[in-house]
Amino acid sequence: MTFRELNLDERLLDGLDSMGFEKATPIQEQAIPIILAGKDLIACAQTGTGKTAAFLLPILHQLTRQPREGISTLILVPTRELAMQIDEQLEAFAYFTEVSSIPIYGGQSKDSFEQEKKALTTGADIIIATPGRLTAHLNLGYVKFQDIKYFILDEADRMLDMGFINAIQSISKFLPQKRQTLLFSATMASKIKKFAQTILSEPEFISLAVSKPAENILQAVYQVNEYQKLALLEYVLNPSRSKEGLVLIFSSSKIGTKEIAHALTRKGLEVAEMHSDLKQEDRKQVLRKFENGQIQILVATDILSRGIDVDGIQLVINYDMPPDPEDYIHRIGRTARAESTGTAISFITRRDKQRLEKVERLMEKKVHILALPKSIADMPAPERDKNSDNRSRTKRPVERQKR
Ligand code: AMP
């Protein structure tokens, strides 16, 4: 189905045209008519399905048809990176319209707080915010949400996992009762459904809940011991084996991320790290450098596993297996974006076997096991690892630890 057949405003069609979007994706085909009809919606869809445009386009369409007064739309998202990314897409779609937007997320300078305050008081049309930062503004009393018509929760499952449920519920009390609410989530666990009942009214329901990664991702695992991982990583990253393209390495902890990045830097590789200890400005800069290829290798926590859309990631490496199988799918979905192909390699220790089984059950697919190169298979175990049942040296993440 084309966007024209979805009856979107001509100016949005021009924006889509300049972005090279030709046909609507399935989630867009299903969600856009429901949103245009003014109904509340719960949509179960992962990143990579085109879900952002599925809610932005119909809202922009409605906004081009209404007198614009105050803030009309509030989009809540779990992370700053996602807020920035949605804002970028929005700017591109809305390029030929008058609609304005501002992202509101924490960790920046005093100036940006003032700028956000101004937008919240004088009214950009669309606010894209993380719940924590928005709550900080709301508590200061100047936020005017009486004109909100559209309230969107993106990656609701992630926001609940991050402990934002109370913040979201108190934010929703600032919004008019009469509004259209849209909830997007990659999973539909019962806690999401229960939560949805408290803030949506007679919602329509769409599910594209294929918890399956794109078919064009080649997946493989190495079975290793903890002490072999770094040598294996160097082997996989060896330029004679790894193709041109960006490499994203996931570790399950901040400490692990730093250790891996330092070890690779010592080997003379151009590496950057990304985790929640970095200042917002530094995070932005790292992501920018990665996007434009100035840095080829990025080591990250799960802060980057969802929603981040960087073209040209050829290889995703799970240095540690994530505890949650959905996170595995999100991580490997960072490669093979937009119809291209990619590879995902995971390092599995004996204690990760169950994690791999969970992933395979979720995907209904077995992952190919690669033989360890001989030099690594023959590595002698350090004394301390001999009796430790492969205990990890890097700290395991604490549940809900800030990533
Ligand atoms: P999302 O699921 O919103 O994170 O989108 C994933 C990627 O698909 C983003 O790079 C979008 O720009 C792109 N995309 C979304 N909708 C379309 C479309 N209809 N045609 C081509 N690319 C799209």
Coordinates of C-alpha atoms and ligand atoms in Angstrom, one line a residue:
M1 CA 0.0 0.0 0.0
T2 CA 1.3 3.5 -0.8
F3 CA 1.2 6.4 1.6
R4 CA -1.1 8.2 -0.9
E5 CA -3.6 5.4 -0.5
L6 CA -3.5 6.1 3.2
N7 CA -4.8 9.6 2.5
L8 CA -2.0 11.5 4.1
D9 CA -1.5 15.2 3.7
E10 CA 0.3 16.2 0.5
R11 CA 3.1 18.0 2.4
L12 CA 3.8 14.8 4.3
L13 CA 3.8 12.8 1.1
D14 CA 6.5 15.3 -0.1
G15 CA 8.5 14.7 3.1
L16 CA 8.2 10.9 2.6
D17 CA 9.2 11.2 -1.0
S18 CA 12.4 13.1 -0.1
M19 CA 13.2 10.4 2.4
G20 CA 12.7 7.7 -0.2
F21 CA 9.9 5.9 1.6
E22 CA 7.7 4.4 -1.1
K23 CA 5.4 1.8 0.5
A24 CA 3.9 1.6 4.0
T25 CA 5.2 -1.2 6.2
P26 CA 2.6 -3.6 7.7
I27 CA 2.4 -1.8 11.0
Q28 CA 2.0 1.5 9.2
E29 CA -0.8 0.0 7.0
Q30 CA -2.6 -1.2 10.0
A31 CA -2.0 1.6 12.5
I32 CA -2.4 4.7 10.4
P33 CA -6.1 4.3 9.6
I34 CA -6.9 3.5 13.2
I35 CA -5.1 6.5 14.5
L36 CA -6.6 8.7 11.8
A37 CA -10.0 7.5 13.0
G38 CA -9.3 8.9 16.4
K39 CA -9.1 5.6 18.3
D40 CA -6.9 4.6 21.1
L41 CA -4.4 1.9 20.1
I42 CA -2.2 -0.7 21.6
A43 CA 0.4 -1.9 19.1
C44 CA 2.7 -4.7 19.7
A45 CA 5.6 -4.1 17.3
Q46 CA 9.4 -4.1 17.5
T47 CA 11.8 -1.5 16.3
G48 CA 12.7 -2.0 12.7
T49 CA 9.1 -2.5 11.7
G50 CA 8.6 1.2 10.9
K51 CA 6.5 1.8 14.1
T52 CA 7.8 5.4 14.6
A53 CA 6.4 6.5 11.3
A54 CA 3.2 4.5 12.1
F55 CA 2.4 6.9 14.9
L56 CA 4.1 10.1 13.7
L57 CA 2.5 10.3 10.2
P58 CA -1.1 10.2 11.3
I59 CA -0.5 12.6 14.1
L60 CA 1.3 15.0 11.8
H61 CA -1.6 14.7 9.3
Q62 CA -4.1 15.6 12.0
L63 CA -1.9 18.5 13.2
T64 CA -1.8 20.0 9.7
R65 CA -5.6 20.1 9.7
Q66 CA -6.1 21.8 13.1
P67 CA -5.5 25.2 14.5
R68 CA -2.3 24.9 16.5
E69 CA -2.6 25.9 20.1
G70 CA -0.1 25.0 22.8
I71 CA 1.4 21.6 23.1
S72 CA -0.8 19.1 21.3
T73 CA 1.3 15.9 21.5
L74 CA 3.3 14.2 24.1
I75 CA 5.5 11.2 23.2
L76 CA 7.2 9.4 26.1
V77 CA 10.2 7.2 25.4
P78 CA 12.6 5.2 27.6
T79 CA 16.0 6.7 26.5
R80 CA 17.5 9.9 25.3
E81 CA 18.9 8.3 22.2
L82 CA 15.4 7.2 21.2
A83 CA 14.0 10.7 21.9
M84 CA 16.7 12.2 19.6
Q85 CA 16.0 9.6 16.9
I86 CA 12.3 10.1 16.9
D87 CA 12.8 13.9 16.8
E88 CA 15.1 13.5 13.7
Q89 CA 12.5 11.4 11.9
L90 CA 9.8 13.8 12.9
E91 CA 11.8 16.8 11.5
A92 CA 12.2 14.9 8.2
F93 CA 8.5 14.0 7.9
A94 CA 7.3 17.4 8.9
Y95 CA 9.9 19.3 6.8
F96 CA 7.2 20.8 4.5
T97 CA 4.8 21.6 7.3
E98 CA 4.8 24.2 10.1
V99 CA 4.7 21.6 12.9
S100 CA 7.4 22.0 15.5
S101 CA 8.9 19.6 18.0
I102 CA 11.4 19.5 20.8
P103 CA 13.1 16.5 22.5
I104 CA 13.3 16.7 26.3
Y105 CA 15.8 14.4 28.0
G106 CA 18.1 14.6 31.0
G107 CA 21.8 15.0 31.5
Q108 CA 22.5 18.1 29.6
S109 CA 23.5 21.7 30.4
K110 CA 21.6 24.3 32.3
D111 CA 21.0 26.2 29.0
S112 CA 19.1 23.2 27.5
F113 CA 17.0 23.0 30.6
E114 CA 16.0 26.7 30.1
Q115 CA 15.4 26.0 26.4
E116 CA 13.2 23.0 27.3
K117 CA 11.4 25.2 29.8
K118 CA 10.7 27.8 27.1
A119 CA 9.3 25.1 24.7
L120 CA 7.2 23.7 27.5
T121 CA 5.7 27.1 28.4
T122 CA 5.4 28.7 24.9
G123 CA 4.5 25.4 23.3
A124 CA 6.2 23.4 20.6
D125 CA 3.5 21.3 18.9
I126 CA 5.2 18.0 19.8
I127 CA 7.2 17.1 22.9
I128 CA 9.3 13.9 22.9
A129 CA 10.4 13.3 26.4
T130 CA 12.0 10.7 28.8
P131 CA 9.8 10.4 31.9
G132 CA 12.4 11.4 34.4
R133 CA 13.4 14.7 32.7
L134 CA 9.7 15.6 32.0
T135 CA 8.8 14.9 35.7
A136 CA 11.6 17.4 36.7
H137 CA 9.9 20.1 34.6
L138 CA 6.4 19.2 35.8
N139 CA 7.4 19.4 39.4
L140 CA 8.4 23.1 38.8
G141 CA 4.9 23.9 37.9
Y142 CA 5.0 25.8 34.6
V143 CA 4.2 23.0 32.2
K144 CA 1.0 23.5 30.3
F145 CA -0.5 20.3 29.1
Q146 CA -4.2 21.4 28.8
D147 CA -4.1 21.3 25.0
I148 CA -2.7 17.8 24.7
K149 CA -4.7 15.8 22.2
Y150 CA -2.3 12.9 21.5
F151 CA -0.3 10.9 24.1
I152 CA 2.1 8.3 22.8
L153 CA 4.0 5.8 24.9
D154 CA 6.8 4.3 22.8
E155 CA 8.6 1.1 23.9
A156 CA 6.3 0.9 26.9
D157 CA 7.7 -2.4 27.9
R158 CA 11.1 -0.9 28.2
M159 CA 9.8 2.0 30.2
L160 CA 8.2 -0.3 32.7
D161 CA 11.3 -2.4 32.9
M162 CA 13.2 0.7 33.7
G163 CA 10.9 1.5 36.6
F164 CA 9.1 4.4 35.0
I165 CA 5.5 3.2 35.8
N166 CA 4.9 5.7 38.6
A167 CA 6.4 8.6 36.6
I168 CA 4.2 7.8 33.6
Q169 CA 1.1 7.5 35.8
S170 CA 1.7 10.9 37.4
I171 CA 2.5 12.5 34.0
S172 CA -0.8 11.2 32.6
K173 CA -2.6 13.0 35.5
F174 CA -1.4 16.3 34.0
L175 CA -3.1 15.5 30.6
P176 CA -6.7 16.1 29.7
Q177 CA -9.0 13.1 30.1
K178 CA -10.2 13.6 26.5
R179 CA -7.3 12.7 24.4
Q180 CA -6.1 9.9 22.1
T181 CA -3.6 7.6 23.6
L182 CA -1.3 5.2 21.7
L183 CA 0.9 2.6 23.3
F184 CA 3.7 0.8 21.4
S185 CA 5.5 -2.1 22.9
A186 CA 7.8 -4.8 21.6
T187 CA 6.2 -7.3 24.0
M188 CA 2.8 -7.7 25.5
A189 CA 3.4 -9.2 28.9
S190 CA 0.4 -9.1 31.3
K191 CA 1.9 -6.2 33.2
I192 CA 1.8 -4.1 30.1
K193 CA -1.8 -5.0 29.4
K194 CA -2.8 -4.2 33.0
F195 CA -0.9 -0.9 32.8
A196 CA -2.5 -0.1 29.4
Q197 CA -6.0 -0.5 31.0
T198 CA -5.2 2.4 33.3
I199 CA -4.4 4.9 30.7
L200 CA -6.1 3.9 27.4
S201 CA -9.8 4.0 26.7
E202 CA -11.4 1.2 24.6
P203 CA -8.3 0.7 22.6
E204 CA -7.9 -1.1 19.2
F205 CA -5.3 -3.8 19.3
I206 CA -2.6 -4.6 16.6
S207 CA 0.0 -7.3 17.0
L208 CA 3.0 -7.8 14.8
A209 CA 4.5 -9.7 17.7
V210 CA 6.9 -11.7 15.8
S211 CA 9.7 -12.0 18.2
K212 CA 11.9 -13.0 15.4
P213 CA 14.9 -11.3 14.1
A214 CA 15.1 -10.4 10.4
E215 CA 15.8 -13.4 8.2
N216 CA 18.8 -11.7 6.7
I217 CA 20.9 -11.8 9.9
L218 CA 23.4 -14.7 9.9
Q219 CA 23.6 -15.9 13.5
A220 CA 26.3 -18.0 15.1
V221 CA 27.7 -18.7 18.5
Y222 CA 31.1 -19.7 19.9
Q223 CA 31.1 -21.8 23.0
V224 CA 33.9 -20.3 25.2
N225 CA 35.3 -20.0 28.6
E226 CA 35.4 -16.5 30.1
Y227 CA 39.2 -16.4 29.9
Q228 CA 39.1 -17.0 26.2
K229 CA 36.6 -14.3 25.3
L230 CA 39.0 -11.5 24.7
A231 CA 41.3 -13.5 22.5
L232 CA 38.3 -14.7 20.6
L233 CA 37.1 -11.1 20.2
E234 CA 40.4 -10.1 18.7
Y235 CA 40.3 -13.1 16.4
V236 CA 36.8 -12.2 15.2
L237 CA 37.8 -8.5 14.7
N238 CA 40.9 -9.3 12.8
P239 CA 40.7 -7.2 9.6
S240 CA 41.5 -10.1 7.4
R241 CA 38.3 -11.9 8.6
S242 CA 35.9 -9.0 9.4
K243 CA 34.6 -7.2 6.4
E244 CA 34.4 -3.4 6.1
G245 CA 31.6 -2.0 8.1
L246 CA 30.6 -1.0 11.6
V247 CA 30.9 -3.4 14.5
L248 CA 28.8 -3.2 17.6
I249 CA 29.9 -5.2 20.7
F250 CA 27.4 -5.7 23.5
S251 CA 28.5 -6.3 27.1
S252 CA 26.0 -6.8 29.9
S253 CA 27.6 -4.4 32.3
K254 CA 29.2 -1.0 32.3
I255 CA 32.4 -2.4 33.8
G256 CA 32.6 -5.0 31.1
T257 CA 32.1 -2.4 28.4
K258 CA 34.9 -0.3 29.7
E259 CA 37.2 -3.3 30.1
I260 CA 36.6 -4.5 26.6
A261 CA 37.0 -1.1 25.0
H262 CA 40.3 -0.5 26.9
A263 CA 41.6 -4.0 25.9
L264 CA 40.9 -3.3 22.2
T265 CA 42.3 0.2 22.4
R266 CA 45.5 -1.3 23.7
K267 CA 45.6 -3.6 20.6
G268 CA 45.6 -0.4 18.5
L269 CA 41.9 -0.5 17.4
E270 CA 39.7 2.5 17.0
V271 CA 37.1 1.8 19.6
A272 CA 34.6 3.8 21.6
E273 CA 32.4 2.9 24.5
M274 CA 28.8 3.7 25.3
H275 CA 27.1 3.3 28.6
S276 CA 25.2 5.4 31.1
D277 CA 28.3 6.7 32.9
L278 CA 29.0 8.9 29.8
K279 CA 27.7 12.5 29.8
Q280 CA 24.9 13.2 27.3
E281 CA 27.1 15.3 25.1
D282 CA 29.7 12.5 24.9
R283 CA 27.1 9.9 24.1
K284 CA 25.8 12.1 21.2
Q285 CA 29.3 12.6 19.9
V286 CA 30.2 8.9 20.1
L287 CA 27.0 8.0 18.3
R288 CA 27.7 10.6 15.6
K289 CA 31.2 9.4 15.1
F290 CA 30.0 5.8 14.9
E291 CA 27.2 6.7 12.4
N292 CA 29.6 8.5 10.1
G293 CA 32.2 5.8 10.3
Q294 CA 34.9 7.7 12.2
I295 CA 34.8 5.0 14.8
Q296 CA 34.4 1.4 13.4
I297 CA 33.9 -0.4 16.7
L298 CA 31.6 0.5 19.5
V299 CA 31.3 -1.4 22.7
A300 CA 28.0 -0.8 24.4
T301 CA 25.6 -1.9 27.2
D302 CA 22.0 -2.6 26.4
I303 CA 21.4 1.2 26.4
L304 CA 21.9 0.7 22.6
S305 CA 20.1 -2.5 22.1
R306 CA 16.8 -1.0 21.2
G307 CA 15.6 1.6 18.9
I308 CA 18.9 2.7 17.6
D309 CA 19.0 2.8 13.9
V310 CA 22.5 3.2 12.5
D311 CA 23.0 2.1 8.9
G312 CA 26.0 0.0 8.0
I313 CA 26.4 -2.1 11.2
Q314 CA 27.7 -5.3 9.6
L315 CA 28.5 -7.2 12.7
V316 CA 27.0 -7.4 16.2
I317 CA 28.9 -9.3 18.8
N318 CA 27.4 -10.4 22.1
Y319 CA 30.4 -10.6 24.3
D320 CA 28.0 -11.6 27.0
M321 CA 24.6 -13.2 26.5
P322 CA 21.8 -11.0 27.8
P323 CA 19.6 -12.6 30.4
D324 CA 16.4 -11.6 28.6
P325 CA 15.9 -13.3 25.2
E326 CA 14.1 -10.3 23.9
D327 CA 17.2 -8.3 24.5
Y328 CA 19.2 -10.7 22.3
I329 CA 16.7 -10.1 19.5
H330 CA 16.9 -6.4 19.9
R331 CA 20.7 -6.4 20.0
I332 CA 21.1 -8.4 16.8
G333 CA 18.4 -6.3 15.1
R334 CA 21.0 -3.4 15.1
T335 CA 22.5 -5.1 12.1
A336 CA 20.8 -5.9 8.7
R337 CA 18.8 -2.7 8.9
A338 CA 16.7 -1.6 5.9
E339 CA 16.9 -4.8 3.9
S340 CA 20.7 -5.2 4.1
T341 CA 22.4 -8.3 5.5
G342 CA 24.4 -8.6 8.7
T343 CA 26.1 -11.1 11.1
A344 CA 25.5 -11.7 14.8
I345 CA 28.0 -13.6 16.8
S346 CA 27.5 -14.5 20.4
F347 CA 30.0 -15.8 23.0
I348 CA 28.4 -18.5 25.1
T349 CA 29.9 -19.8 28.3
R350 CA 28.6 -23.0 30.0
R351 CA 26.4 -20.9 32.3
D352 CA 24.8 -19.1 29.3
K353 CA 23.5 -22.4 27.8
Q354 CA 20.0 -21.8 29.2
R355 CA 20.0 -18.3 27.9
L356 CA 20.8 -19.5 24.4
E357 CA 18.0 -22.2 24.7
K358 CA 15.5 -19.5 25.6
V359 CA 16.6 -17.4 22.6
E360 CA 16.2 -20.4 20.3
R361 CA 12.8 -21.2 21.7
L362 CA 11.7 -17.6 21.2
M363 CA 13.0 -17.5 17.6
E364 CA 11.8 -21.1 16.9
K365 CA 15.2 -21.5 15.3
K366 CA 18.6 -23.1 16.2
V367 CA 21.7 -20.9 16.1
H368 CA 24.7 -22.3 14.3
I369 CA 27.7 -23.3 16.6
L370 CA 31.1 -22.4 15.3
A371 CA 34.3 -24.3 16.2
L372 CA 36.7 -22.3 18.2
P373 CA 40.0 -21.6 16.4
K374 CA 42.6 -24.0 17.6
S375 CA 44.9 -21.3 19.1
I376 CA 42.0 -20.2 21.4
A377 CA 40.7 -23.7 22.2
D378 CA 44.2 -24.6 23.3
M379 CA 44.6 -21.6 25.6
P380 CA 45.5 -22.8 29.1
A381 CA 43.0 -21.8 31.8
P382 CA 44.3 -19.3 34.3
E383 CA 44.8 -20.9 37.8
R384 CA 41.8 -19.0 39.3
D385 CA 39.4 -20.2 36.5
K386 CA 40.3 -23.9 36.9
N387 CA 37.8 -24.6 39.6
S388 CA 35.4 -21.7 39.1
D389 CA 33.0 -23.2 36.6
N390 CA 33.7 -20.4 34.2
R391 CA 32.7 -17.7 36.6
S392 CA 32.7 -14.3 34.8
R393 CA 35.3 -11.8 35.8
T394 CA 33.2 -8.9 34.7
K395 CA 30.4 -8.2 37.1
R396 CA 27.0 -9.5 36.2
P397 CA 24.4 -6.8 35.8
V398 CA 22.1 -6.2 38.6
E399 CA 18.4 -6.4 37.7
R400 CA 17.4 -3.0 36.5
Q401 CA 20.8 -1.6 36.9
K402 CA 21.2 1.7 35.0
R403 CA 22.9 0.7 31.7
Ligands
AMP1 P1 11.4 2.0 13.3 O1 10.8 0.6 13.5 O2 10.5 3.1 13.4 O3 12.6 2.1 14.2 O4 12.0 2.1 11.8 C1 13.0 1.3 11.3 C2 13.7 1.9 10.1 O5 12.8 1.8 8.9 C3 14.0 3.4 10.1 O6 15.2 3.6 9.6 C4 12.9 4.1 9.3 O7 13.4 5.3 8.7 C5 12.7 3.0 8.2 N1 11.3 3.0 7.6 C6 10.2 3.2 8.3 N2 9.1 3.2 7.5 C7 9.6 2.9 6.3 C8 9.0 2.8 5.0 N3 7.7 2.8 4.8 N4 9.8 2.6 3.9 C9 11.2 2.6 4.1 N5 11.8 2.7 5.3 C10 11.0 2.9 6.3

